[in-house]
Coordinates of C-alpha atoms and ligand atoms in Angstrom, one line a residue:
M1 CA -44.3 7.9 -4.7
F2 CA -47.5 7.7 -6.8
E3 CA -49.7 5.6 -4.4
I4 CA -52.7 7.9 -4.2
F5 CA -52.9 8.1 -8.0
E6 CA -52.3 4.4 -8.6
E7 CA -54.7 3.2 -5.9
N8 CA -57.5 5.8 -6.2
E9 CA -57.5 7.2 -9.7
S10 CA -59.0 5.4 -12.6
V11 CA -56.6 3.4 -14.8
V12 CA -57.9 5.4 -17.7
R13 CA -55.3 8.1 -16.9
S14 CA -52.7 8.3 -19.7
Y15 CA -50.1 11.1 -19.9
C16 CA -48.9 10.5 -16.4
R17 CA -47.7 7.1 -17.6
K18 CA -45.2 8.6 -20.1
F19 CA -44.3 11.5 -17.7
P20 CA -44.1 9.8 -14.3
T21 CA -43.5 12.5 -11.8
V22 CA -45.5 14.9 -9.7
F23 CA -45.5 18.4 -11.2
T24 CA -45.8 21.4 -9.0
H25 CA -44.9 24.6 -11.0
A26 CA -44.7 25.8 -14.5
K27 CA -43.3 29.0 -16.2
N28 CA -43.4 29.6 -19.9
A29 CA -41.8 26.4 -21.4
I30 CA -40.4 24.9 -18.1
L31 CA -42.2 22.5 -15.9
T32 CA -40.9 21.8 -12.4
D33 CA -41.6 18.6 -10.4
R34 CA -41.8 18.1 -6.6
A35 CA -38.1 17.2 -6.4
G36 CA -37.2 20.5 -8.1
K37 CA -36.2 18.9 -11.4
E38 CA -36.9 21.0 -14.4
Y39 CA -38.3 19.7 -17.7
I40 CA -38.5 21.6 -21.0
D41 CA -42.1 21.4 -22.2
F42 CA -42.5 20.3 -25.9
F43 CA -46.1 19.2 -25.3
A44 CA -47.6 22.5 -24.2
G45 CA -50.8 20.8 -22.8
A46 CA -51.5 19.2 -26.1
G47 CA -51.7 22.6 -27.6
A48 CA -53.5 24.4 -24.7
I49 CA -50.4 26.4 -23.7
N50 CA -49.5 28.3 -26.9
L51 CA -48.9 31.4 -24.8
G52 CA -46.7 29.7 -22.3
H53 CA -47.4 28.5 -18.8
N54 CA -48.5 31.3 -16.4
N55 CA -48.1 33.9 -19.1
P56 CA -47.6 37.1 -17.0
Y57 CA -49.8 39.4 -19.1
V58 CA -52.7 36.9 -19.0
K59 CA -52.1 36.0 -15.4
K60 CA -52.3 39.6 -14.3
A61 CA -55.7 40.0 -16.0
I62 CA -57.0 36.9 -14.3
T63 CA -55.6 37.6 -10.8
D64 CA -56.9 41.2 -10.9
Y65 CA -60.4 39.9 -11.9
L66 CA -60.3 37.3 -9.0
A67 CA -59.0 39.9 -6.5
E68 CA -62.0 42.1 -7.2
D69 CA -64.7 39.5 -6.4
R70 CA -66.0 39.7 -10.0
I71 CA -68.6 37.2 -11.1
I72 CA -67.1 33.7 -11.8
H73 CA -70.1 31.6 -12.8
A74 CA -72.9 33.0 -14.9
L75 CA -74.2 30.3 -17.3
D76 CA -74.6 32.3 -20.5
M77 CA -75.9 35.5 -18.9
Y78 CA -74.4 38.8 -20.0
T79 CA -71.3 39.7 -18.1
E80 CA -68.7 42.4 -18.6
A81 CA -66.1 39.7 -19.0
K82 CA -67.9 38.2 -21.9
E83 CA -68.6 41.6 -23.4
E84 CA -64.9 42.5 -23.4
F85 CA -64.0 39.0 -24.7
L86 CA -66.5 39.4 -27.6
N87 CA -65.3 42.9 -28.4
T88 CA -61.6 41.8 -28.5
M89 CA -62.4 38.7 -30.6
R90 CA -64.2 40.9 -33.1
D91 CA -61.8 43.8 -33.2
S92 CA -58.4 41.9 -32.8
V93 CA -59.0 38.6 -34.5
L94 CA -62.1 38.5 -36.8
S95 CA -62.4 42.0 -38.3
P96 CA -58.7 42.3 -39.3
R97 CA -59.2 39.1 -41.3
N98 CA -62.6 40.2 -42.8
L99 CA -64.3 37.3 -40.9
T100 CA -67.9 37.9 -39.8
F101 CA -68.3 34.8 -37.7
K102 CA -70.8 34.7 -34.9
V103 CA -69.4 33.2 -31.7
M104 CA -71.1 30.4 -29.9
C105 CA -69.7 29.6 -26.4
C106 CA -69.8 25.9 -25.9
G107 CA -68.9 23.6 -23.0
S108 CA -65.6 23.5 -21.3
T109 CA -63.5 21.3 -23.7
G110 CA -62.9 20.9 -27.4
T111 CA -65.2 18.0 -28.0
N112 CA -68.2 20.2 -26.8
A113 CA -67.6 22.6 -29.7
V114 CA -67.3 19.7 -32.1
E115 CA -70.6 18.2 -30.9
A116 CA -72.3 21.6 -31.3
A117 CA -70.9 21.9 -34.8
L118 CA -72.1 18.4 -35.7
K119 CA -75.6 19.1 -34.5
L120 CA -75.8 22.5 -36.2
C121 CA -74.5 21.2 -39.6
R122 CA -77.1 18.4 -39.6
K123 CA -79.8 20.9 -38.6
V124 CA -78.8 23.5 -41.2
K125 CA -78.6 21.0 -44.1
G126 CA -81.2 18.5 -43.0
R127 CA -78.8 15.6 -43.7
E128 CA -77.5 13.0 -41.2
N129 CA -74.3 12.0 -42.8
V130 CA -71.0 13.9 -42.5
F131 CA -67.6 13.2 -43.9
A132 CA -64.3 13.1 -42.0
F133 CA -60.8 12.2 -43.1
F134 CA -58.6 9.1 -42.6
G135 CA -56.3 10.0 -39.7
A136 CA -58.8 12.6 -38.2
F137 CA -59.0 13.3 -34.5
H138 CA -62.0 15.3 -33.3
G139 CA -62.6 14.2 -29.7
M140 CA -63.8 11.4 -27.5
T141 CA -67.6 11.9 -27.0
I142 CA -69.9 9.9 -29.2
G143 CA -70.4 12.5 -32.0
S144 CA -66.8 13.6 -32.2
L145 CA -65.5 10.1 -31.7
S146 CA -67.6 9.0 -34.7
M147 CA -65.4 11.3 -36.7
T148 CA -62.1 10.1 -35.1
G149 CA -60.3 7.5 -37.1
D150 CA -58.3 5.5 -34.6
R151 CA -59.8 2.1 -33.9
F152 CA -58.6 1.8 -30.3
S153 CA -60.4 5.0 -29.3
R154 CA -63.5 4.1 -31.3
K155 CA -63.8 0.7 -29.6
G156 CA -64.2 2.6 -26.3
A157 CA -67.5 3.9 -27.5
G158 CA -69.2 0.6 -26.8
L159 CA -71.7 1.0 -29.6
P160 CA -71.6 1.5 -33.4
L161 CA -70.4 4.9 -34.4
T162 CA -72.6 5.9 -37.3
N163 CA -73.5 8.6 -39.8
V164 CA -70.0 9.4 -40.7
T165 CA -68.1 8.4 -43.9
F166 CA -64.3 8.6 -43.9
I167 CA -62.6 9.9 -47.0
P168 CA -58.9 9.5 -47.8
Y169 CA -56.8 12.5 -46.6
Y170 CA -54.2 14.1 -48.9
N171 CA -51.5 11.7 -47.8
T172 CA -53.4 8.4 -48.2
F173 CA -52.2 8.0 -51.8
D174 CA -48.9 9.2 -53.4
N175 CA -50.8 11.9 -55.3
P176 CA -52.8 14.2 -53.0
N177 CA -55.3 14.8 -55.8
T178 CA -56.4 11.2 -55.8
S179 CA -58.2 11.7 -52.5
L180 CA -60.2 14.6 -53.8
D181 CA -60.9 12.8 -57.1
Y182 CA -62.4 10.0 -55.0
L183 CA -64.4 12.5 -53.0
E184 CA -65.8 14.0 -56.2
S185 CA -66.7 10.7 -57.6
V186 CA -68.6 9.8 -54.4
L187 CA -70.5 13.1 -54.6
K188 CA -71.3 12.7 -58.3
D189 CA -72.3 9.0 -58.2
D190 CA -75.9 8.6 -57.0
H191 CA -75.4 4.8 -57.0
C192 CA -72.2 4.8 -54.8
G193 CA -74.1 3.9 -51.6
I194 CA -72.8 6.8 -49.6
D195 CA -75.3 9.5 -48.5
K196 CA -74.6 13.1 -49.3
P197 CA -73.1 14.8 -46.2
A198 CA -74.2 17.9 -44.4
A199 CA -70.6 18.8 -43.8
I200 CA -67.0 17.9 -44.2
F201 CA -64.9 18.2 -41.0
L202 CA -61.3 18.9 -41.5
E203 CA -58.0 19.5 -39.7
T204 CA -55.8 21.6 -42.1
V205 CA -52.9 20.0 -40.2
Q206 CA -53.6 16.7 -38.6
A207 CA -51.9 16.7 -35.2
E208 CA -52.9 13.5 -33.5
G209 CA -53.0 11.9 -37.0
G210 CA -49.2 12.3 -37.3
I211 CA -48.4 16.0 -38.2
N212 CA -49.9 15.8 -41.7
V213 CA -49.9 19.3 -43.4
A214 CA -52.5 19.5 -46.1
P215 CA -51.2 21.3 -49.2
I216 CA -52.7 24.7 -50.0
D217 CA -54.0 23.6 -53.5
W218 CA -55.6 20.6 -51.9
L219 CA -57.4 22.9 -49.3
K220 CA -58.5 25.3 -52.0
R221 CA -59.9 22.5 -54.1
L222 CA -61.7 21.0 -51.1
R223 CA -63.3 24.4 -50.4
K224 CA -64.5 24.5 -54.0
I225 CA -65.9 21.0 -53.8
C226 CA -67.9 22.0 -50.7
D227 CA -69.2 25.1 -52.5
D228 CA -70.1 23.2 -55.7
N229 CA -72.0 20.5 -53.8
D230 CA -73.8 22.6 -51.1
I231 CA -71.8 21.0 -48.3
L232 CA -70.5 22.9 -45.2
M233 CA -66.8 23.0 -44.5
V234 CA -65.9 22.9 -40.8
V235 CA -62.3 23.4 -39.8
D236 CA -61.3 21.9 -36.5
D237 CA -58.6 24.4 -35.2
I238 CA -58.7 23.1 -31.7
Q239 CA -55.1 22.0 -31.7
V240 CA -53.5 23.9 -34.5
G241 CA -55.4 27.3 -34.1
V242 CA -54.3 30.3 -32.1
G243 CA -51.0 30.8 -34.0
R244 CA -49.6 27.3 -33.9
T245 CA -49.1 27.1 -37.7
G246 CA -47.9 30.7 -38.0
T247 CA -51.2 32.5 -38.4
F248 CA -54.0 32.8 -35.9
F249 CA -56.2 30.4 -37.8
S250 CA -54.6 27.5 -39.6
F251 CA -56.7 28.0 -42.8
E252 CA -55.4 31.5 -43.5
R253 CA -52.4 30.2 -45.4
A254 CA -54.8 28.7 -48.0
D255 CA -56.8 31.9 -48.2
I256 CA -60.1 30.0 -47.7
V257 CA -62.9 30.7 -45.3
P258 CA -64.6 27.7 -43.7
D259 CA -68.4 27.9 -42.9
M260 CA -67.7 27.0 -39.3
V261 CA -64.6 26.7 -37.1
V262 CA -64.1 25.0 -33.8
L263 CA -61.6 26.4 -31.3
S264 CA -60.5 25.4 -27.8
K265 CA -57.2 24.6 -26.1
S266 CA -55.2 27.8 -26.3
I267 CA -58.1 30.1 -27.0
S268 CA -58.4 30.9 -23.2
G269 CA -54.8 32.1 -23.2
F270 CA -54.1 30.4 -20.0
G271 CA -55.0 26.7 -20.2
L272 CA -58.5 27.2 -18.8
P273 CA -61.5 25.3 -20.0
M274 CA -63.1 27.0 -23.0
S275 CA -64.5 26.0 -26.4
L276 CA -66.0 28.0 -29.2
L277 CA -68.0 27.4 -32.3
L278 CA -67.6 30.2 -34.9
M279 CA -70.1 30.2 -37.7
K280 CA -71.0 32.3 -40.7
P281 CA -74.1 34.3 -39.6
E282 CA -76.4 32.5 -42.0
Y283 CA -75.7 29.3 -40.2
D284 CA -76.5 30.6 -36.7
A285 CA -79.6 28.4 -36.7
F286 CA -80.1 27.0 -33.2
K287 CA -83.2 28.3 -31.5
P288 CA -82.5 29.9 -28.1
A289 CA -81.5 27.1 -25.6
E290 CA -81.7 24.4 -28.3
H291 CA -78.1 23.7 -27.4
N292 CA -77.3 24.4 -23.8
G293 CA -75.0 23.6 -20.8
T294 CA -74.1 24.8 -17.4
F295 CA -70.4 25.6 -18.0
R296 CA -70.7 27.6 -21.3
G297 CA -69.0 30.7 -20.2
N298 CA -66.2 30.3 -17.7
Q299 CA -65.6 34.0 -16.8
L300 CA -62.0 33.4 -16.0
A301 CA -61.5 31.9 -19.4
F302 CA -63.2 35.0 -21.0
V303 CA -60.8 37.2 -19.1
G304 CA -57.8 35.0 -20.1
S305 CA -58.9 34.8 -23.7
K306 CA -59.3 38.6 -24.0
A307 CA -55.8 39.2 -22.5
G308 CA -54.4 36.3 -24.6
M309 CA -55.7 37.8 -27.9
E310 CA -54.2 41.2 -26.9
Y311 CA -50.9 39.5 -26.1
F312 CA -51.0 37.5 -29.4
V313 CA -51.4 40.8 -31.4
R314 CA -48.9 42.8 -29.3
E315 CA -46.2 40.1 -29.5
D316 CA -47.0 39.0 -33.0
L317 CA -47.1 35.4 -32.0
G318 CA -47.9 34.3 -35.5
K319 CA -44.5 35.7 -36.7
Q320 CA -42.8 34.1 -33.7
A321 CA -44.3 30.8 -34.6
R322 CA -43.0 31.1 -38.2
E323 CA -39.5 32.1 -37.1
K324 CA -39.1 29.6 -34.3
G325 CA -40.7 26.9 -36.5
K326 CA -37.9 27.5 -39.0
I327 CA -35.3 27.0 -36.2
I328 CA -37.0 23.6 -35.4
A329 CA -37.2 22.5 -39.0
D330 CA -33.6 23.6 -39.9
K331 CA -32.2 22.0 -36.8
V332 CA -34.1 18.7 -37.1
K333 CA -33.3 18.4 -40.8
S334 CA -29.6 19.2 -40.4
E335 CA -28.8 17.4 -37.1
I336 CA -31.3 14.6 -36.5
L337 CA -32.4 13.4 -40.0
P338 CA -28.8 12.6 -41.1
L339 CA -28.6 10.1 -38.2
D340 CA -30.7 7.7 -40.4
E341 CA -32.0 8.4 -43.8
R342 CA -35.3 6.5 -43.0
L343 CA -36.3 9.3 -40.5
K344 CA -38.8 11.7 -41.9
F345 CA -39.7 15.3 -40.9
R346 CA -43.1 17.0 -41.3
G347 CA -44.2 20.3 -39.9
I348 CA -45.4 23.9 -40.3
G349 CA -44.9 26.8 -37.9
M350 CA -44.4 25.4 -34.4
I351 CA -46.0 21.9 -34.9
A352 CA -43.5 19.4 -36.2
G353 CA -42.9 15.7 -36.2
I354 CA -40.2 13.2 -36.6
D355 CA -41.6 10.0 -38.2
F356 CA -39.8 6.7 -37.2
S357 CA -42.1 4.4 -39.1
G358 CA -39.4 4.0 -41.9
I359 CA -37.2 2.3 -39.3
D360 CA -39.5 0.9 -36.6
S361 CA -42.6 2.8 -35.1
K362 CA -41.8 1.5 -31.6
L363 CA -38.6 3.6 -31.5
A364 CA -40.6 6.8 -31.1
L365 CA -41.8 5.7 -27.7
E366 CA -38.2 4.7 -26.7
V367 CA -37.1 8.2 -27.7
C368 CA -40.0 9.8 -25.8
H369 CA -38.9 7.9 -22.6
K370 CA -35.3 8.9 -23.1
C371 CA -36.2 12.5 -23.6
F372 CA -38.2 12.5 -20.3
D373 CA -35.2 11.0 -18.5
H374 CA -33.1 13.9 -19.9
G375 CA -35.6 16.5 -18.9
L376 CA -37.9 17.0 -21.9
V377 CA -41.6 16.4 -22.0
I378 CA -42.7 15.4 -25.5
E379 CA -45.6 13.3 -26.9
L380 CA -46.2 10.9 -29.8
A381 CA -48.8 11.0 -32.6
G382 CA -49.7 9.1 -35.7
R383 CA -50.4 5.5 -36.7
E384 CA -48.8 3.2 -34.1
D385 CA -47.6 6.3 -32.3
C386 CA -44.7 6.5 -34.8
V387 CA -44.2 10.2 -34.7
L388 CA -42.4 12.3 -32.1
K389 CA -44.5 15.4 -31.9
I390 CA -42.7 18.7 -31.3
L391 CA -45.2 21.2 -29.8
P392 CA -43.5 23.9 -27.6
P393 CA -45.3 27.0 -26.4
L394 CA -45.0 29.7 -29.1
T395 CA -43.4 31.9 -26.5
V396 CA -40.5 29.5 -25.7
E397 CA -37.1 31.2 -25.5
E398 CA -34.8 30.3 -28.4
E399 CA -32.2 29.0 -26.0
V400 CA -34.7 26.7 -24.4
L401 CA -36.0 25.6 -27.8
N402 CA -32.5 24.7 -29.0
K403 CA -31.8 22.9 -25.7
G404 CA -35.0 20.8 -26.2
I405 CA -34.0 19.8 -29.7
D406 CA -30.5 18.9 -28.4
I407 CA -32.2 16.5 -26.0
I408 CA -34.1 14.9 -28.8
L409 CA -30.9 14.6 -30.8
S410 CA -29.0 12.9 -28.0
S411 CA -32.0 10.6 -27.2
V412 CA -32.3 9.5 -30.8
K413 CA -28.6 8.8 -30.9
E414 CA -28.9 6.6 -27.7
V415 CA -31.9 4.7 -29.1
L416 CA -30.2 4.1 -32.4
N417 CA -27.0 3.1 -30.6
L418 CA -25.0 5.8 -32.4
N419 CA -23.0 7.0 -29.4
Ligands
LIG1 N1 -60.0 18.3 -32.1 C1 -58.7 18.2 -32.2 C2 -58.0 18.5 -33.5 C3 -57.9 17.9 -31.1 O1 -56.6 17.8 -31.2 C4 -58.6 17.6 -29.9 C5 -57.9 17.2 -28.7 O2 -56.7 16.9 -28.7 C6 -60.0 17.7 -29.8 C7 -60.7 18.0 -31.0 C8 -60.8 17.4 -28.6 O3 -60.5 18.3 -27.6 P1 -60.8 18.0 -26.1 O4 -59.7 16.9 -25.7 O5 -60.5 19.3 -25.4 O6 -62.2 17.5 -26.0

């Protein structure tokens, strides 16, 4: 059934091992396989499908563009598609939030924007070191991997990953302030052996790290530490941006403005390859072509992104994420957590996790398999993959959302032998 993949495709493939079927169609939060079986999608392309599969509004913009033989590949030349994308980004997303970021179009995937940000921070501050947090995930190329915490992924680099210092995240110690006390002591102590960084890279909500939601006070204090010490703050909103946490950018809830932001995944509105680096104008310091690439500017992604931002505003997807996020949190807390007091819930907006580490981390994978058998695609996150990660499209219908959580409930019951 999977011969061509198993014999001809590299063993590096991963998600297909948890979700072993051949998918053919997708509509909003439903995936369909070759046999016609339907699956509810609580994975949403790892956060690339916030607006739902084949979102009709975005799809129309893209198919109209294609039908008219408009330009598809243009490197970073000026095109109408990019012009309209930039106008919409400014008028619908940045200006309403009083953000004056300049937009740098990077390569096709998230890690390309992270690499660009790394280079730019080092260039701007003239320092090699950067700080990242325990549990961070920023991508799989050498620069971004050097800021990614998990040892398995890091080993794949095949060389030492350098010039990054990891700092405890808010959840490393019982008291969130301890991590920032440590950070401050490192920055203050000129005999601590750690070089001053150009930047601190941060996920305000760690997704791959296990759904860790940084407290607002903690984020504000971190912003101040960066200001006081002449360090750039870079927010990686690749997975939790574009409405996922209940606002377009994840940092809005803390009322802070980072110096740079990296975006990808759902920013194209349609699951197309696109990544962006947003930076305060004073840090727009690359010389022309100093950072370059053939696929910076996929015109279909520009068209999708423009339509996606329009749709986001029209449908108030931030509000939808907050409301549906409440459904998730209420239902998980009232129906699933009581099954075993050692289960833990964490989440914000429409990113949520059920942590099995209090019982046995391996159970999360068993639940993930059971869910798939019962028609739900859902992924894991965190140390030892101990967290079941709930990440539906923001556009999921409430009925489908409830049905998906019911599948988790019955799968957890089966795995805990509670039937
Ligand atoms: N940063 C974060 C927070 C991510 O979640 C990811 C991917 O999951 C990346 C960076 C890397 O993005 P990509 O896989 O598109 O390179």
